[in-house]
């Protein structure tokens, strides 16, 4: 039987989650990698440019940039070559396949300001969680890739307080603890104790009592021998990254930060409206989603799966879920391609469009469902318009479209589109009214500024008159000085000329400076006044145009509402004429024919179940049994294959190391016995397996009366 599938809304609950991916580096050996990460964050490496839309790079927001922190880590911090003292973090909000299922871009769900607010608070959480030894190198929000995300880098250090002579109290307890654990693991190779048992714990405590003084003594000797003149240091315990940190971080981030965050709550509300589903914030998602922040990587990851699904559709061997997955991939590809090519202007306009769309969907939930349907139909038709070599593939897509149209032939899409258009017009009318009010306010503000400028000009004119009076006074002073210089009692002609020149120069300089400053201020104020007058004129013209447009749109809106009411009354009268028994019979036939293969509406299924309970139970039970059998079979095969692969790899390694002294069958039996003897309640499976393997190999050696020639340390490295 041919299979065709109708795509409807997906899962019942949408999920919002967050990732904080940590990547650690060593500031000595990893400087090249660290510097490349920094340059990529600030878009300074050409090889990373293909992964971003450079037209949007100007919207990236730098929250922190202090590269001196990194320089301090490089040149003034004592760091062991095995340490991981530099950490980069990628923080991102994710919503599973919500975007692909609904054909929307999460970027535009929040404004640029709200994204910035969220990631600033995200950064504060990281800073608090990392502790007092953390230093932030940079933090930047990227809007030019896929979903907006935060990239940050941190260093970890503490004061390196130097002493002439170190004592036991100066020894790092964390380093002692780590050294004890490593040393006991080596000792336990001889003891063969199972980790987590009472015997193991007892032996470890006795070992610590015996060996701790020795380790402290060795650590103290190193401190006094390897003194550093650097101001800071990094060692065990300086950074917070422990097993407990990774185990609890995500849960704390969600419960202590995301659940009470107002921006997340706003996003949650919008996702709910755009999906018509319940929404919850979760620690871990129930579905696997590509977590890459780079557009090209995400695109590449989907390419293989897309080709596989196209092959199945072309051979008419595809399920409902596979066809749904295929449409989601096409939808996600479209979102990615649009984001990479979008202009700066269109990027900013999308935020306004999404806000209007949100209000429309919120006012009528049916619009969201129909927009999802429109998106799916558009995606399939766009694919059909592309050149296809596989005729069967194209044929099956046409059948899906045909089935789509058949199922929804009684739906008045024209009326729905008209309703969406009317809502959009209504939003635009409201926007025009708001713009008109803003224009009135701007005109009033400009008129006030113009009045203030006129007052300033009058004041400056008065100031100019005052300065002219000062100049006249100076001229009079010059004349007095000249007269004084010409009096008979002047000592000499030289002195007379000096006095004249001094007075002239002083007056000339002061007068010229005053006139230049006054003329500059007058010209500046006149220019500003003329500009304001032109702005007022332009605003008034714009207001008149907007008012005319507003009136026209209001008239159109009133006409549209009248037409819509008329069509609704006409449609209602037609529906009342239809016989309900006939409609129900057609629905029952449809459910009975296709229940095994594709979804119908919940109402249809309930009606069918009520009228045909035994038949419904049989069909549903058979479908569920087949699905369970398929899932269980796949899981058993994967589990069996994984176990065989591990046993085979371990057998080959040990057989090679034994130089042919043991057969493959003997070694394989030994490996299997070691696996079987690991307790179900173990806390360290790998250590228990190694211990069991040592014991089983010794038994095998005894049975064969063969002495192993390899040392315990060599054997441990091969494992």
XYZ file of C-alpha atoms in Angstrom:
719
model
C 0.000 0.000 0.000
C 1.247 3.470 -0.896
C 1.991 5.695 2.070
C 1.260 9.421 2.248
C 1.553 11.580 5.306
C -0.018 14.800 6.487
C 2.155 16.980 8.692
C 0.456 18.406 11.771
C 1.666 20.040 14.952
C 4.413 18.086 16.716
C 5.005 17.222 20.337
C 2.729 18.425 23.106
C 5.417 20.292 25.018
C 8.124 22.642 23.725
C 11.393 22.771 25.700
C 13.697 25.684 26.479
C 17.184 24.779 27.654
C 20.607 26.352 27.881
C 24.144 25.202 27.171
C 27.365 26.455 28.730
C 30.136 24.604 26.893
C 33.514 24.711 28.653
C 36.825 24.210 26.826
C 40.083 24.299 28.810
C 43.605 25.303 27.688
C 47.124 25.488 29.098
C 48.578 29.016 28.972
C 52.063 27.653 28.217
C 51.547 25.032 25.523
C 48.201 26.252 24.178
C 48.899 29.931 23.486
C 48.401 29.597 19.736
C 44.962 28.011 20.196
C 43.993 30.567 22.854
C 44.983 33.505 20.640
C 43.010 32.065 17.703
C 39.911 31.755 19.904
C 40.288 35.393 21.005
C 40.734 36.626 17.430
C 37.735 34.602 16.263
C 35.581 36.115 19.014
C 36.388 39.609 17.720
C 36.182 38.592 14.030
C 39.920 39.096 13.374
C 40.607 35.815 11.531
C 39.761 35.526 7.851
C 39.250 31.760 7.921
C 36.310 32.197 10.319
C 34.568 34.826 8.216
C 32.601 32.304 6.131
C 30.681 31.181 9.207
C 29.119 34.584 9.876
C 27.082 37.263 8.161
C 29.578 40.121 8.127
C 26.792 42.631 7.476
C 25.514 41.890 10.999
C 28.886 41.900 12.780
C 28.361 45.542 13.785
C 25.525 44.391 16.078
C 27.862 42.158 18.142
C 28.039 43.495 21.697
C 31.332 43.523 23.638
C 30.613 43.273 27.370
C 34.213 42.751 28.555
C 37.558 43.129 26.782
C 40.694 43.133 28.941
C 43.516 41.306 27.142
C 45.949 42.378 29.860
C 44.399 39.599 31.968
C 45.662 37.091 29.413
C 49.097 38.729 29.294
C 49.264 38.424 33.088
C 48.511 34.697 32.802
C 51.208 34.271 30.129
C 54.080 36.125 31.772
C 53.390 36.654 35.483
C 51.702 33.397 36.577
C 53.492 30.193 37.526
C 51.689 27.374 35.659
C 52.521 23.697 35.291
C 52.565 22.356 31.723
C 49.773 19.882 32.593
C 47.429 22.459 34.103
C 44.302 23.847 32.461
C 44.288 27.433 33.661
C 42.430 29.134 30.755
C 38.771 28.328 29.968
C 36.544 29.470 27.087
C 32.749 29.280 27.481
C 29.977 29.317 24.853
C 26.578 30.139 26.408
C 23.420 29.726 24.342
C 19.636 29.346 24.660
C 18.087 26.425 22.757
C 14.520 25.403 21.934
C 14.945 21.980 20.302
C 13.329 21.728 16.865
C 10.799 24.482 17.651
C 12.271 26.750 14.958
C 12.249 24.112 12.230
C 8.756 22.870 13.106
C 7.213 26.336 13.017
C 9.416 28.073 10.437
C 10.547 30.849 12.795
C 13.956 32.206 13.848
C 14.533 32.341 17.606
C 16.732 35.425 17.134
C 13.753 37.717 16.583
C 11.704 36.449 19.557
C 13.515 38.942 21.774
C 14.833 42.420 21.057
C 18.570 43.106 20.848
C 18.305 44.835 24.232
C 16.605 41.815 25.853
C 19.248 39.422 24.478
C 21.939 41.705 25.874
C 20.191 41.839 29.271
C 19.930 38.022 29.426
C 23.581 37.388 28.553
C 24.810 40.084 30.945
C 23.025 38.183 33.730
C 24.381 34.901 32.339
C 27.883 36.388 32.593
C 27.251 37.453 36.206
C 26.191 33.894 37.062
C 29.408 32.491 35.540
C 31.519 35.029 37.419
C 29.871 34.141 40.737
C 30.111 30.405 40.066
C 33.800 30.515 39.051
C 34.804 32.161 42.323
C 37.353 34.724 43.496
C 40.272 33.294 41.487
C 38.551 33.884 38.129
C 39.435 36.763 35.778
C 37.402 37.544 32.642
C 39.504 38.132 29.508
C 36.555 38.977 27.258
C 32.817 38.502 26.876
C 31.055 39.225 23.577
C 27.511 38.561 22.330
C 27.387 37.336 18.700
C 24.347 38.329 16.643
C 25.988 37.533 13.286
C 25.764 33.730 13.501
C 22.807 31.472 14.233
C 20.933 32.081 17.491
C 22.447 34.930 19.606
C 25.031 33.498 22.012
C 27.695 34.631 24.471
C 31.392 33.779 24.115
C 33.650 34.414 27.084
C 37.153 33.498 28.254
C 38.491 33.217 31.819
C 41.822 32.773 33.550
C 42.393 31.363 37.042
C 45.169 32.414 39.410
C 45.946 33.228 43.028
C 48.613 35.165 44.885
C 52.036 33.486 44.936
C 53.166 34.551 48.403
C 56.896 33.821 48.550
C 58.673 32.751 51.753
C 62.301 32.262 52.583
C 61.435 28.884 54.060
C 58.140 27.013 53.569
C 56.568 24.889 56.331
C 54.036 22.047 56.379
C 51.150 24.515 56.688
C 52.039 25.919 53.252
C 51.561 22.597 51.443
C 48.481 22.549 49.158
C 45.919 20.048 50.626
C 44.325 19.505 47.201
C 47.666 18.424 45.723
C 48.248 16.036 48.640
C 44.782 14.510 48.202
C 45.323 14.014 44.465
C 48.770 12.449 45.006
C 47.360 10.016 47.600
C 44.580 8.870 45.258
C 47.009 8.266 42.381
C 49.475 6.412 44.597
C 46.792 4.099 46.024
C 45.548 3.201 42.548
C 49.064 2.000 41.740
C 49.222 0.051 45.027
C 45.831 -1.547 44.415
C 47.158 -3.249 41.292
C 48.949 -5.565 43.701
C 46.117 -5.749 46.226
C 43.355 -6.356 43.651
C 40.615 -4.747 45.785
C 37.242 -3.785 44.268
C 36.633 -0.052 44.387
C 33.767 1.068 46.610
C 33.815 -1.959 48.906
C 34.402 -1.719 52.652
C 37.680 -3.608 52.230
C 38.821 -1.067 49.617
C 37.886 1.923 51.832
C 39.635 0.422 54.850
C 42.816 -0.269 52.876
C 42.747 3.299 51.478
C 42.453 4.827 54.964
C 45.390 2.729 56.216
C 47.368 3.753 53.143
C 46.700 7.450 53.801
C 47.872 7.161 57.402
C 51.079 5.489 56.215
C 51.866 7.524 53.084
C 50.449 11.018 53.780
C 53.487 12.230 55.821
C 55.821 11.077 53.027
C 53.814 12.893 50.330
C 53.636 16.071 52.430
C 57.408 15.888 52.913
C 57.956 15.527 49.144
C 55.589 18.442 48.395
C 57.386 20.594 50.967
C 60.748 19.759 49.405
C 59.441 20.830 45.980
C 58.158 24.116 47.397
C 61.546 24.996 48.896
C 63.433 23.825 45.817
C 61.286 25.207 42.990
C 60.663 28.741 44.163
C 59.164 31.148 41.646
C 59.568 34.920 41.509
C 56.257 35.333 39.635
C 53.487 37.252 41.358
C 50.728 34.665 40.758
C 50.367 30.884 40.539
C 47.938 28.185 39.363
C 47.722 24.770 41.010
C 45.143 22.223 42.209
C 42.184 23.974 43.777
C 42.730 27.323 42.051
C 39.917 26.696 39.551
C 36.442 25.339 40.480
C 36.368 22.621 37.791
C 35.849 19.350 39.639
C 33.579 16.343 39.030
C 30.970 17.887 41.316
C 31.109 21.166 39.347
C 30.204 19.485 36.053
C 27.603 17.280 37.726
C 25.663 20.130 39.341
C 26.294 23.174 37.116
C 23.455 22.756 34.578
C 20.885 22.018 37.250
C 21.944 25.072 39.287
C 21.969 27.267 36.159
C 18.387 26.319 35.324
C 16.919 26.328 38.853
C 18.807 29.310 40.308
C 18.947 31.505 37.205
C 16.725 30.615 34.239
C 13.459 29.738 36.012
C 13.221 33.164 37.662
C 14.693 35.202 34.811
C 12.189 37.736 33.323
C 13.757 37.524 29.838
C 13.430 33.722 29.824
C 9.807 34.056 30.951
C 9.138 36.461 28.072
C 10.777 34.019 25.634
C 8.753 31.169 27.148
C 5.517 33.093 26.575
C 6.404 33.847 22.957
C 7.451 30.270 22.175
C 4.105 29.153 23.611
C 2.199 31.514 21.303
C 4.321 30.725 18.207
C 3.927 26.953 18.694
C 0.483 26.577 20.324
C 2.145 24.130 22.727
C 2.942 24.023 26.392
C 6.466 25.215 27.222
C 8.811 24.294 30.043
C 12.381 25.156 30.965
C 14.399 21.939 31.334
C 17.889 20.926 32.432
C 18.226 18.337 29.668
C 16.189 18.042 26.469
C 14.342 14.870 25.531
C 15.502 15.193 21.924
C 18.981 15.588 20.489
C 19.609 18.947 18.824
C 22.682 20.251 17.038
C 24.374 22.572 19.510
C 26.825 24.224 17.122
C 26.815 28.012 17.073
C 28.214 28.162 13.523
C 25.827 28.302 10.572
C 27.973 26.328 8.124
C 28.610 23.510 10.614
C 24.898 23.179 11.332
C 24.165 23.144 7.601
C 26.763 20.430 6.976
C 25.466 18.260 9.830
C 21.989 18.186 8.257
C 23.133 17.480 4.685
C 23.715 13.713 5.023
C 20.428 13.094 6.831
C 18.603 15.119 4.163
C 20.075 13.017 1.357
C 19.175 9.761 3.136
C 15.572 10.904 3.593
C 15.318 12.019 -0.045
C 16.484 8.573 -1.096
C 13.781 6.930 1.039
C 11.074 9.239 -0.302
C 12.258 8.559 -3.861
C 11.948 4.803 -3.307
C 8.551 5.204 -1.567
C 9.952 3.634 1.606
C 9.408 6.293 4.232
C 7.408 6.680 7.408
C 5.367 9.569 8.753
C 8.099 10.621 11.189
C 10.737 10.491 8.451
C 8.691 12.764 6.200
C 8.136 15.161 9.128
C 11.880 15.143 9.812
C 12.571 15.907 6.149
C 10.311 18.983 6.150
C 11.949 20.186 9.376
C 15.424 19.922 7.799
C 14.261 21.932 4.779
C 12.722 24.519 7.105
C 15.924 24.783 9.202
C 18.023 25.128 6.035
C 15.809 27.963 4.877
C 16.211 29.763 8.245
C 20.018 29.355 8.148
C 20.345 30.552 4.548
C 18.141 33.561 5.237
C 20.207 34.513 8.307
C 23.473 34.329 6.346
C 22.197 36.541 3.500
C 19.955 39.045 5.321
C 20.804 42.748 5.094
C 21.256 45.053 8.063
C 17.991 46.868 7.340
C 15.956 43.669 6.915
C 17.564 42.244 10.058
C 16.278 45.179 12.139
C 12.848 45.086 10.472
C 12.450 41.385 11.342
C 12.298 42.244 15.056
C 9.331 44.574 14.370
C 7.638 42.002 12.103
C 7.941 39.247 14.726
C 6.492 41.517 17.411
C 3.472 42.261 15.181
C 3.159 38.553 14.323
C 3.212 37.703 18.040
C 0.284 40.041 18.753
C -1.675 38.578 15.812
C -1.095 34.966 16.914
C -1.906 35.832 20.530
C -5.277 37.265 19.526
C -6.251 34.115 17.583
C -4.579 30.741 18.295
C -5.883 29.252 15.025
C -3.565 31.555 13.082
C -0.495 29.790 14.524
C -1.746 26.366 13.376
C -2.538 27.601 9.901
C 0.781 29.440 9.573
C 2.532 26.163 10.401
C 0.499 24.467 7.651
C 1.303 27.273 5.193
C 4.985 26.968 5.975
C 5.045 23.201 5.370
C 3.126 23.520 2.118
C 5.438 26.331 0.930
C 8.537 24.265 1.756
C 7.261 21.263 -0.234
C 6.254 23.424 -3.204
C 9.625 25.219 -3.204
C 11.328 21.821 -3.289
C 9.129 20.768 -6.205
C 10.102 23.918 -8.106
C 13.767 22.948 -7.862
C 15.245 20.686 -10.546
C 14.851 17.044 -9.520
C 16.547 14.105 -11.248
C 14.552 11.507 -9.314
C 11.084 11.389 -10.887
C 9.685 9.112 -8.155
C 10.846 11.586 -5.490
C 9.036 14.414 -7.245
C 5.981 12.199 -7.793
C 5.729 11.339 -4.073
C 6.057 14.999 -3.067
C 3.181 15.836 -5.419
C 1.106 13.074 -3.790
C 1.795 14.562 -0.365
C 0.680 17.976 -1.636
C -2.423 16.420 -3.167
C -3.269 14.666 0.084
C -2.608 17.918 1.913
C -5.122 19.732 -0.315
C -7.632 16.875 -0.046
C -7.632 16.848 3.743
C -8.044 20.614 3.947
C -10.349 21.116 0.987
C -13.153 22.286 3.287
C -10.938 24.813 5.070
C -11.472 28.379 3.881
C -7.806 29.407 3.634
C -8.770 32.580 1.817
C -10.821 33.733 4.799
C -7.986 32.816 7.169
C -5.480 34.743 5.077
C -7.901 37.654 5.013
C -8.166 37.485 8.812
C -4.354 37.473 9.166
C -4.134 40.402 6.732
C -6.777 42.344 8.662
C -4.965 41.769 11.947
C -1.728 42.927 10.343
C -3.420 46.053 9.010
C -4.860 46.710 12.432
C -1.388 46.477 13.962
C -0.060 48.843 11.298
C -2.881 51.299 11.968
C -2.002 51.268 15.650
C 1.626 51.817 14.710
C 0.668 54.765 12.484
C -1.343 56.309 15.304
C 1.607 55.861 17.634
C 3.951 57.350 15.020
C 1.620 60.321 14.613
C 1.671 60.944 18.354
C 5.457 60.661 18.334
C 5.641 63.155 15.455
C 3.476 65.633 17.346
C 5.795 65.254 20.325
C 8.914 65.646 18.168
C 7.491 68.798 16.506
C 6.693 70.288 19.899
C 10.184 69.415 21.119
C 11.782 70.951 18.028
C 9.705 74.111 18.406
C 10.880 74.386 22.004
C 14.494 73.907 20.904
C 14.016 76.544 18.179
C 12.666 78.997 20.758
C 15.648 78.306 22.996
C 18.011 78.852 20.068
C 16.391 82.196 19.289
C 16.923 83.214 22.895
C 20.546 82.043 22.636
C 21.042 84.108 19.472
C 19.582 87.206 21.169
C 21.855 86.635 24.122
C 24.872 86.274 21.834
C 23.949 89.463 19.979
C 23.832 91.276 23.306
C 27.140 89.660 24.176
C 28.549 90.875 20.855
C 27.442 94.445 21.590
C 29.046 94.194 25.002
C 32.316 92.987 23.455
C 32.198 95.843 20.921
C 31.975 98.225 23.846
C 35.022 96.502 25.362
C 36.879 96.996 22.092
C 36.009 100.718 22.105
C 37.246 100.943 25.663
C 40.467 99.300 24.597
C 40.851 101.791 21.756
C 40.471 104.567 24.289
C 43.126 102.906 26.453
C 45.434 102.772 23.459
C 44.908 106.434 22.827
C 45.616 107.227 26.492
C 48.785 105.120 26.350
C 49.846 106.848 23.166
C 49.215 110.238 24.748
C 51.131 109.211 27.827
C 54.012 108.037 25.687
C 54.207 111.390 23.927
C 54.423 113.449 27.131
C 57.611 115.377 27.588
C 58.611 113.524 30.711
C 59.088 110.247 28.762
C 62.633 109.072 29.336
C 63.354 108.175 25.704
C 61.831 107.540 22.276
C 62.584 103.842 22.621
C 60.479 103.527 25.786
C 57.681 105.493 24.167
C 57.574 103.145 21.182
C 57.596 100.066 23.476
C 54.554 101.304 25.365
C 52.701 102.011 22.131
C 53.504 98.587 20.674
C 52.500 96.736 23.865
C 49.137 98.486 24.016
C 48.464 97.962 20.310
C 49.380 94.277 20.378
C 47.351 93.569 23.488
C 44.268 95.320 22.160
C 44.568 93.767 18.720
C 44.899 90.219 20.066
C 42.014 90.529 22.482
C 39.769 92.184 19.917
C 40.485 89.638 17.182
C 39.948 86.666 19.526
C 36.665 88.041 20.804
C 35.346 88.744 17.316
C 36.293 85.285 16.011
C 34.596 83.513 18.918
C 31.466 85.645 18.656
C 31.130 85.148 14.893
C 31.647 81.393 15.251
C 28.938 81.135 17.925
C 26.511 83.279 15.903
C 27.045 81.250 12.720
C 26.718 77.961 14.612
C 23.450 79.016 16.232
C 22.047 80.332 12.956
C 22.911 77.056 11.204
C 21.333 75.022 13.971
C 18.216 77.199 13.870
C 17.871 76.789 10.082
C 18.290 73.024 10.434
C 15.598 72.891 13.106
C 13.232 74.926 10.951
C 13.754 72.476 8.062
C 13.215 69.494 10.412
C 9.959 70.974 11.653
C 8.785 71.512 8.079
C 9.729 67.940 7.094
C 8.024 66.480 10.177
C 4.846 68.387 9.416
C 4.839 67.127 5.819
C 5.457 63.589 7.018
C 2.660 63.898 9.544
C 0.229 65.025 6.861
C 1.216 62.085 4.618
C 0.925 59.590 7.486
C -2.439 61.056 8.446
C -3.686 60.568 4.895
C -2.384 57.000 4.811
C -3.951 56.335 8.185
C -7.346 57.521 6.980
C -7.097 55.372 3.836
C -6.137 52.261 5.815
C -8.896 52.837 8.327
C -11.413 52.969 5.495
C -9.948 49.762 3.992
C -10.041 48.060 7.367
C -13.701 48.943 7.905
C -14.554 47.619 4.443
C -12.598 44.400 5.116
C -14.373 43.787 8.414
C -17.739 44.257 6.730
C -16.814 41.781 3.964
C -15.532 39.284 6.522
C -18.754 39.413 8.554
C -20.766 38.900 5.389
C -18.670 35.860 4.385
C -18.916 34.402 7.903
C -22.728 34.618 7.848
C -22.813 33.063 4.384
C -20.447 30.231 5.384
C -22.403 29.519 8.576
C -25.612 29.188 6.575
C -23.928 26.740 4.168
C -22.547 24.582 7.006
C -25.950 24.331 8.642
C -27.304 22.804 5.464
C -24.788 19.932 5.502
C -25.900 16.648 7.044
C -23.841 15.650 10.075
C -24.264 11.870 9.521
C -22.766 12.132 6.030
C -19.750 14.095 7.312
C -19.152 11.602 10.131
C -19.296 8.666 7.690
C -16.650 10.287 5.491
C -14.410 10.931 8.527
C -14.809 7.354 9.773
C -13.830 5.998 6.351
C -10.802 8.257 6.298
C -9.668 7.204 9.785
C -10.254 3.518 9.040
C -8.281 3.712 5.788
C -5.239 5.662 7.066
C -5.007 5.224 10.858
C -1.921 3.008 10.535
C 0.113 5.520 8.603
C -0.595 9.187 9.234
C -2.113 11.576 11.716
C -5.638 12.951 11.645
C -7.175 15.432 14.078
C -7.796 14.448 17.716
C -11.515 15.110 17.239
C -11.690 12.688 14.287
C -9.959 9.946 16.270
C -12.254 10.405 19.268
C -15.374 10.223 17.076
C -14.084 7.110 15.341
C -13.211 5.477 18.676
C -16.688 6.212 20.041
C -18.429 4.637 17.039
C -15.965 1.795 16.317
C -14.268 0.919 19.630
C -13.256 -2.687 18.902
C -11.857 -1.830 15.469
C -9.972 1.165 16.906
C -8.411 -0.962 19.704
C -7.288 -3.570 17.191
C -5.685 -1.046 14.813
C -4.004 0.958 17.585
C -2.776 -2.166 19.397
C -1.210 -3.614 16.236
C 0.577 -0.328 15.442
C 1.917 0.006 19.008
C 3.110 -3.631 19.084
C 4.990 -3.220 15.826
C 6.636 -0.005 17.041
C 7.698 -1.597 20.374
C 9.080 -4.678 18.634
C 11.095 -2.525 16.222
C 12.518 -0.326 19.004
C 13.401 -3.295 21.239
C 15.029 -5.116 18.341
C 17.166 -2.115 17.409
C 18.232 -1.601 21.040
C 19.196 -5.285 21.492
C 21.231 -5.245 18.275
C 23.089 -2.051 19.285
C 23.792 -3.389 22.771
C 25.015 -6.737 21.398
C 27.223 -5.100 18.758
C 28.763 -2.642 21.256
C 29.590 -5.467 23.703
C 31.129 -7.647 20.996
C 33.222 -4.720 19.704
C 34.631 -3.967 23.189
C 35.443 -7.659 23.878
C 37.066 -8.047 20.447
C 39.242 -4.934 20.868
C 40.429 -5.936 24.373
C 41.122 -9.525 23.168
C 43.249 -8.333 20.229
C 45.286 -5.946 22.455
C 46.036 -8.637 25.064
C 46.751 -11.306 22.413
C 49.275 -9.013 20.748
C 50.951 -8.273 24.112
C 51.207 -11.980 25.009
C 53.338 -12.709 21.892
C 51.223 -15.709 21.023
C 51.521 -17.431 24.419
C 47.724 -17.446 24.712
C 45.137 -18.292 22.108
C 42.464 -15.765 21.104
C 39.788 -18.016 22.645
C 41.590 -18.188 26.015
C 42.043 -14.410 26.170
C 38.446 -13.807 25.077
C 37.155 -16.078 27.884
C 39.376 -14.128 30.352
C 37.981 -10.731 29.203
C 34.375 -11.979 29.432
C 34.992 -13.358 32.956
C 36.473 -10.001 34.054
C 33.379 -8.150 32.745
C 30.945 -10.576 34.418
C 32.670 -10.176 37.822
C 32.189 -6.388 37.961
C 29.498 -5.730 40.637
C 26.242 -4.070 39.529
C 26.587 -1.449 42.304
C 30.159 -0.342 41.373
C 31.166 3.336 41.488
C 34.210 2.820 39.226
C 33.495 0.256 36.526
C 36.783 0.676 34.634
C 38.982 0.252 37.736
C 36.994 -2.819 38.830
C 37.282 -4.286 35.328
C 41.098 -3.762 35.294
C 41.437 -5.414 38.717
C 39.281 -8.364 37.658
C 41.272 -8.691 34.421
C 44.553 -8.875 36.387
C 43.126 -11.633 38.565
C 41.724 -13.620 35.614
C 44.979 -13.301 33.671
C 46.965 -14.562 36.698
C 44.630 -17.563 36.927
C 45.095 -18.224 33.218
C 48.874 -17.990 33.624
C 48.777 -20.448 36.500
C 46.682 -22.856 34.472
C 49.096 -22.664 31.553
C 52.110 -22.507 33.903
C 53.390 -19.514 31.988
C 55.136 -16.565 33.678
C 54.241 -13.124 32.453
C 57.287 -11.089 31.348
C 55.686 -7.684 31.349
C 55.799 -5.234 34.299
C 52.665 -3.862 35.908
C 53.410 -0.324 34.675
C 53.809 -1.475 31.043
C 50.586 -3.452 31.227
C 48.698 -0.497 32.702
C 49.830 1.760 29.826
C 48.553 -0.709 27.230
C 45.155 -0.698 28.954
